[in-house]
PDB file of C-alpha atoms and ligand atoms in Angstrom:
ATOM      1  CA  MET G   1     -20.899  -1.382 -22.147  1.00  0.00           C
ATOM      2  CA  HIS G   2     -19.905  -1.714 -18.421  1.00  0.00           C
ATOM      3  CA  GLU G   3     -23.341  -1.244 -16.888  1.00  0.00           C
ATOM      4  CA  PRO G   4     -24.291  -4.262 -14.851  1.00  0.00           C
ATOM      5  CA  VAL G   5     -26.588  -6.772 -16.032  1.00  0.00           C
ATOM      6  CA  LEU G   6     -28.503  -9.153 -13.707  1.00  0.00           C
ATOM      7  CA  VAL G   7     -27.898 -12.892 -14.780  1.00  0.00           C
ATOM      8  CA  LEU G   8     -30.688 -15.578 -14.020  1.00  0.00           C
ATOM      9  CA  ASN G   9     -30.188 -19.049 -13.975  1.00  0.00           C
ATOM     10  CA  ALA G  10     -32.585 -21.020 -16.214  1.00  0.00           C
ATOM     11  CA  ASN G  11     -34.937 -21.450 -13.375  1.00  0.00           C
ATOM     12  CA  PHE G  12     -34.903 -17.683 -13.038  1.00  0.00           C
ATOM     13  CA  GLU G  13     -33.039 -17.655 -10.109  1.00  0.00           C
ATOM     14  CA  PRO G  14     -30.748 -14.493  -9.832  1.00  0.00           C
ATOM     15  CA  ILE G  15     -27.091 -15.845  -9.680  1.00  0.00           C
ATOM     16  CA  HIS G  16     -24.535 -13.094 -10.504  1.00  0.00           C
ATOM     17  CA  ILE G  17     -23.981  -9.616 -12.254  1.00  0.00           C
ATOM     18  CA  CYS G  18     -22.095  -9.348 -15.314  1.00  0.00           C
ATOM     19  CA  THR G  19     -21.233  -6.422 -17.716  1.00  0.00           C
ATOM     20  CA  THR G  20     -23.267  -5.457 -20.667  1.00  0.00           C
ATOM     21  CA  ARG G  21     -20.411  -6.497 -22.784  1.00  0.00           C
ATOM     22  CA  ARG G  22     -20.341 -10.025 -21.307  1.00  0.00           C
ATOM     23  CA  ALA G  23     -24.196 -10.278 -21.549  1.00  0.00           C
ATOM     24  CA  VAL G  24     -24.178  -9.421 -25.075  1.00  0.00           C
ATOM     25  CA  CYS G  25     -21.669 -12.107 -25.975  1.00  0.00           C
ATOM     26  CA  LEU G  26     -23.706 -14.454 -23.939  1.00  0.00           C
ATOM     27  CA  ILE G  27     -26.893 -13.670 -26.073  1.00  0.00           C
ATOM     28  CA  LEU G  28     -25.007 -13.687 -29.417  1.00  0.00           C
ATOM     29  CA  ALA G  29     -23.401 -17.069 -28.619  1.00  0.00           C
ATOM     30  CA  GLY G  30     -27.010 -18.408 -28.055  1.00  0.00           C
ATOM     31  CA  LYS G  31     -26.214 -19.123 -24.058  1.00  0.00           C
ATOM     32  CA  ALA G  32     -28.530 -16.489 -22.761  1.00  0.00           C
ATOM     33  CA  GLY G  33     -31.881 -14.911 -23.679  1.00  0.00           C
ATOM     34  CA  MET G  34     -32.800 -11.366 -22.971  1.00  0.00           C
ATOM     35  CA  VAL G  35     -35.475 -10.960 -20.085  1.00  0.00           C
ATOM     36  CA  ALA G  36     -35.369  -7.100 -19.655  1.00  0.00           C
ATOM     37  CA  ASN G  37     -34.039  -4.145 -21.654  1.00  0.00           C
ATOM     38  CA  GLY G  38     -35.203  -0.730 -21.691  1.00  0.00           C
ATOM     39  CA  ARG G  39     -31.745   0.871 -21.872  1.00  0.00           C
ATOM     40  CA  GLY G  40     -31.798   1.832 -25.360  1.00  0.00           C
ATOM     41  CA  ASN G  41     -29.879   0.047 -28.281  1.00  0.00           C
ATOM     42  CA  ILE G  42     -26.579  -1.214 -29.022  1.00  0.00           C
ATOM     43  CA  ARG G  43     -25.682  -0.392 -32.466  1.00  0.00           C
ATOM     44  CA  THR G  44     -22.551  -1.481 -34.220  1.00  0.00           C
ATOM     45  CA  VAL G  45     -21.450  -1.962 -37.963  1.00  0.00           C
ATOM     46  CA  SER G  46     -23.085  -5.382 -37.941  1.00  0.00           C
ATOM     47  CA  LEU G  47     -25.344  -5.208 -34.928  1.00  0.00           C
ATOM     48  CA  PHE G  48     -28.552  -3.880 -33.515  1.00  0.00           C
ATOM     49  CA  LEU G  49     -29.709  -5.095 -30.363  1.00  0.00           C
ATOM     50  CA  PRO G  50     -31.750  -3.758 -27.479  1.00  0.00           C
ATOM     51  CA  ARG G  51     -29.319  -3.142 -24.556  1.00  0.00           C
ATOM     52  CA  PRO G  52     -29.835  -5.900 -22.166  1.00  0.00           C
ATOM     53  CA  SER G  53     -30.645  -5.131 -18.184  1.00  0.00           C
ATOM     54  CA  VAL G  54     -31.548  -8.790 -17.338  1.00  0.00           C
ATOM     55  CA  ILE G  55     -30.654 -11.971 -19.059  1.00  0.00           C
ATOM     56  CA  ARG G  56     -31.185 -15.628 -18.457  1.00  0.00           C
ATOM     57  CA  LEU G  57     -29.139 -18.656 -19.253  1.00  0.00           C
ATOM     58  CA  GLN G  58     -30.478 -21.112 -21.512  1.00  0.00           C
ATOM     59  CA  SER G  59     -29.337 -24.151 -19.629  1.00  0.00           C
ATOM     60  CA  GLN G  60     -29.179 -24.361 -15.824  1.00  0.00           C
ATOM     61  CA  ILE G  61     -25.858 -24.117 -14.035  1.00  0.00           C
ATOM     62  CA  HIS G  62     -25.247 -25.816 -10.739  1.00  0.00           C
ATOM     63  CA  ARG G  63     -23.343 -23.817  -8.233  1.00  0.00           C
ATOM     64  CA  PRO G  64     -23.445 -23.230  -4.358  1.00  0.00           C
ATOM     65  CA  ARG G  65     -25.435 -20.330  -3.194  1.00  0.00           C
ATOM     66  CA  PRO G  66     -23.139 -17.150  -2.993  1.00  0.00           C
ATOM     67  CA  HIS G  67     -21.667 -15.855   0.160  1.00  0.00           C
ATOM     68  CA  VAL G  68     -21.320 -12.062   0.603  1.00  0.00           C
ATOM     69  CA  LYS G  69     -17.755 -11.304   0.349  1.00  0.00           C
ATOM     70  CA  LEU G  70     -16.323  -9.890   3.437  1.00  0.00           C
ATOM     71  CA  THR G  71     -15.133  -6.163   2.498  1.00  0.00           C
ATOM     72  CA  ARG G  72     -15.167  -2.639   4.267  1.00  0.00           C
ATOM     73  CA  ARG G  73     -18.036  -1.802   2.315  1.00  0.00           C
ATOM     74  CA  GLU G  74     -20.168  -4.997   3.005  1.00  0.00           C
ATOM     75  CA  VAL G  75     -19.288  -4.860   6.808  1.00  0.00           C
ATOM     76  CA  PHE G  76     -20.661  -1.180   6.873  1.00  0.00           C
ATOM     77  CA  ARG G  77     -23.842  -2.269   4.806  1.00  0.00           C
ATOM     78  CA  ARG G  78     -24.734  -5.269   7.073  1.00  0.00           C
ATOM     79  CA  ASP G  79     -24.292  -2.909  10.238  1.00  0.00           C
ATOM     80  CA  ASN G  80     -26.599  -0.408   8.585  1.00  0.00           C
ATOM     81  CA  TYR G  81     -23.746   2.014   8.627  1.00  0.00           C
ATOM     82  CA  THR G  82     -23.990   2.232  12.328  1.00  0.00           C
ATOM     83  CA  CYS G  83     -21.001   2.251  14.937  1.00  0.00           C
ATOM     84  CA  GLN G  84     -21.771  -1.130  16.828  1.00  0.00           C
ATOM     85  CA  TYR G  85     -20.834   0.100  19.986  1.00  0.00           C
ATOM     86  CA  CYS G  86     -22.381   3.517  20.420  1.00  0.00           C
ATOM     87  CA  GLY G  87     -25.054   3.384  17.775  1.00  0.00           C
ATOM     88  CA  LYS G  88     -24.010   6.636  15.939  1.00  0.00           C
ATOM     89  CA  ARG G  89     -24.128   6.975  12.223  1.00  0.00           C
ATOM     90  CA  GLU G  90     -22.181   9.785  11.886  1.00  0.00           C
ATOM     91  CA  GLY G  91     -18.286  10.193  11.385  1.00  0.00           C
ATOM     92  CA  ASN G  92     -16.043   7.976   9.718  1.00  0.00           C
ATOM     93  CA  LEU G  93     -16.571   4.365  10.015  1.00  0.00           C
ATOM     94  CA  THR G  94     -13.802   1.873  10.475  1.00  0.00           C
ATOM     95  CA  VAL G  95     -13.831  -1.909  10.681  1.00  0.00           C
ATOM     96  CA  ASP G  96     -13.153  -3.106  14.216  1.00  0.00           C
ATOM     97  CA  HIS G  97     -12.070  -6.624  14.961  1.00  0.00           C
ATOM     98  CA  VAL G  98     -13.771  -7.621  18.198  1.00  0.00           C
ATOM     99  CA  VAL G  99     -11.051  -9.918  19.427  1.00  0.00           C
ATOM    100  CA  PRO G 100      -8.208  -7.997  18.091  1.00  0.00           C
ATOM    101  CA  ARG G 101      -6.128  -9.712  15.655  1.00  0.00           C
ATOM    102  CA  HIS G 102      -2.838  -9.475  17.601  1.00  0.00           C
ATOM    103  CA  LEU G 103      -4.734 -11.393  20.073  1.00  0.00           C
ATOM    104  CA  GLY G 104      -5.738 -14.132  17.666  1.00  0.00           C
ATOM    105  CA  GLY G 105      -9.024 -12.596  16.321  1.00  0.00           C
ATOM    106  CA  GLN G 106      -9.758 -13.888  12.755  1.00  0.00           C
ATOM    107  CA  HIS G 107     -10.937 -11.732   9.943  1.00  0.00           C
ATOM    108  CA  ILE G 108     -14.344 -13.423   9.546  1.00  0.00           C
ATOM    109  CA  TRP G 109     -17.847 -12.225   9.478  1.00  0.00           C
ATOM    110  CA  THR G 110     -18.496 -12.911  13.367  1.00  0.00           C
ATOM    111  CA  ASN G 111     -15.371 -10.955  14.312  1.00  0.00           C
ATOM    112  CA  VAL G 112     -15.705  -7.899  12.401  1.00  0.00           C
ATOM    113  CA  VAL G 113     -18.024  -4.944  13.046  1.00  0.00           C
ATOM    114  CA  ALA G 114     -18.414  -1.137  12.001  1.00  0.00           C
ATOM    115  CA  ALA G 115     -17.215   1.082  14.467  1.00  0.00           C
ATOM    116  CA  CYS G 116     -16.690   4.939  14.624  1.00  0.00           C
ATOM    117  CA  SER G 117     -13.284   6.078  14.825  1.00  0.00           C
ATOM    118  CA  ALA G 118     -13.879   7.366  18.373  1.00  0.00           C
ATOM    119  CA  CYS G 119     -15.252   4.106  19.647  1.00  0.00           C
ATOM    120  CA  ASN G 120     -12.242   2.351  17.825  1.00  0.00           C
ATOM    121  CA  HIS G 121      -9.813   4.742  19.370  1.00  0.00           C
ATOM    122  CA  ARG G 122     -11.240   4.071  22.661  1.00  0.00           C
ATOM    123  CA  LYS G 123     -11.228   0.193  22.214  1.00  0.00           C
ATOM    124  CA  GLY G 124      -7.707   0.641  21.265  1.00  0.00           C
ATOM    125  CA  GLY G 125      -6.793  -2.734  20.128  1.00  0.00           C
ATOM    126  CA  ARG G 126      -8.286  -4.526  23.377  1.00  0.00           C
ATOM    127  CA  LYS G 127     -11.113  -6.838  24.080  1.00  0.00           C
ATOM    128  CA  VAL G 128     -14.551  -5.523  24.593  1.00  0.00           C
ATOM    129  CA  ASP G 129     -14.812  -6.632  28.208  1.00  0.00           C
ATOM    130  CA  GLU G 130     -11.502  -4.983  29.039  1.00  0.00           C
ATOM    131  CA  VAL G 131     -12.764  -1.604  28.049  1.00  0.00           C
ATOM    132  CA  HIS G 132     -16.395  -2.234  29.310  1.00  0.00           C
ATOM    133  CA  MET G 133     -17.617  -1.621  25.765  1.00  0.00           C
ATOM    134  CA  HIS G 134     -20.948  -3.387  24.483  1.00  0.00           C
ATOM    135  CA  LEU G 135     -21.886  -4.546  21.071  1.00  0.00           C
ATOM    136  CA  LEU G 136     -25.357  -3.604  19.915  1.00  0.00           C
ATOM    137  CA  ARG G 137     -25.613  -6.945  18.570  1.00  0.00           C
ATOM    138  CA  LEU G 138     -23.482 -10.041  17.940  1.00  0.00           C
ATOM    139  CA  PRO G 139     -21.987 -10.066  14.365  1.00  0.00           C
ATOM    140  CA  LYS G 140     -23.205 -12.678  11.993  1.00  0.00           C
ATOM    141  CA  GLU G 141     -22.689 -13.680   8.414  1.00  0.00           C
ATOM    142  CA  PRO G 142     -25.223 -11.525   6.260  1.00  0.00           C
ATOM    143  CA  PRO G 143     -28.045 -13.350   4.742  1.00  0.00           C
ATOM    144  CA  THR G 144     -27.384 -15.115   1.447  1.00  0.00           C
ATOM    145  CA  ASN G 145     -30.881 -14.429  -0.110  1.00  0.00           C
ATOM    146  CA  ALA G 146     -30.882 -12.563  -3.603  1.00  0.00           C
ATOM    147  CA  PHE G 147     -32.380  -9.443  -2.050  1.00  0.00           C
ATOM    148  CA  TYR G 148     -29.400  -8.888   0.213  1.00  0.00           C
ATOM    149  CA  LEU G 149     -26.768 -10.152  -2.263  1.00  0.00           C
ATOM    150  CA  PHE G 150     -28.053  -7.842  -5.202  1.00  0.00           C
ATOM    151  CA  GLY G 151     -30.085  -5.274  -3.158  1.00  0.00           C
ATOM    152  CA  ARG G 152     -27.516  -2.679  -3.262  1.00  0.00           C
ATOM    153  CA  HIS G 153     -27.732  -2.381  -7.174  1.00  0.00           C
ATOM    154  CA  LEU G 154     -31.544  -1.635  -6.972  1.00  0.00           C
ATOM    155  CA  GLY G 155     -31.175   1.964  -6.477  1.00  0.00           C
ATOM    156  CA  ILE G 156     -30.059   2.418  -9.870  1.00  0.00           C
ATOM    157  CA  ASN G 157     -31.469  -0.667 -11.444  1.00  0.00           C
ATOM    158  CA  GLY G 158     -34.883  -0.729  -9.760  1.00  0.00           C
ATOM    159  CA  GLU G 159     -36.377  -2.914 -12.875  1.00  0.00           C
ATOM    160  CA  TRP G 160     -34.320  -5.760 -11.192  1.00  0.00           C
ATOM    161  CA  GLU G 161     -36.580  -6.064  -8.280  1.00  0.00           C
ATOM    162  CA  PRO G 162     -39.237  -8.396  -9.554  1.00  0.00           C
ATOM    163  CA  TYR G 163     -36.573 -10.691 -10.554  1.00  0.00           C
ATOM    164  CA  ILE G 164     -34.865 -10.610  -7.052  1.00  0.00           C
ATOM    165  CA  SER G 165     -37.653 -10.763  -4.902  1.00  0.00           C
ATOM    166  CA  GLY G 166     -38.395 -14.341  -3.157  1.00  0.00           C
ATOM    167  CA  TRP G 167     -34.994 -15.909  -3.828  1.00  0.00           C
TER     168      TRP G 167
HETATM  169 ZN1   ZN Y 201     -19.152   4.607  18.111  1.00  0.00          ZN
END
């Protein structure tokens, strides 16, 4: 009951992901309708229901477009699992603060990059120009389109693609 279910707004815009349990509650409460299933059925003493994969809210909710949360995993994904100093994709990636935190650098999208442990060690808490290192590209906040927001789930939820594309 914990598999992810894609939640669409009433206008079909994908807005977030919830658990199967939550999706079933919304459906039974009449707050959402099933858009896609195909994961078998849910069977309890009193209930027989196709297992939802995508649901759609009955009434439109208004909310700002979500932003990608700044986490290690999302930094690596934005940087394509590539060290932003040497361009290597191997080794243990770390999160590097371009302007080190002890020099006032903030923990924000424009100041964090993926760095291999060798480059992180070489940089050693100094600024980029001090150590004659160069960034492959300037770090930016990731795009907030639905494909980027929910794309990492497509590997195991390929059926979501038509609901995510174009938003
Ligand atoms: Zn590197």
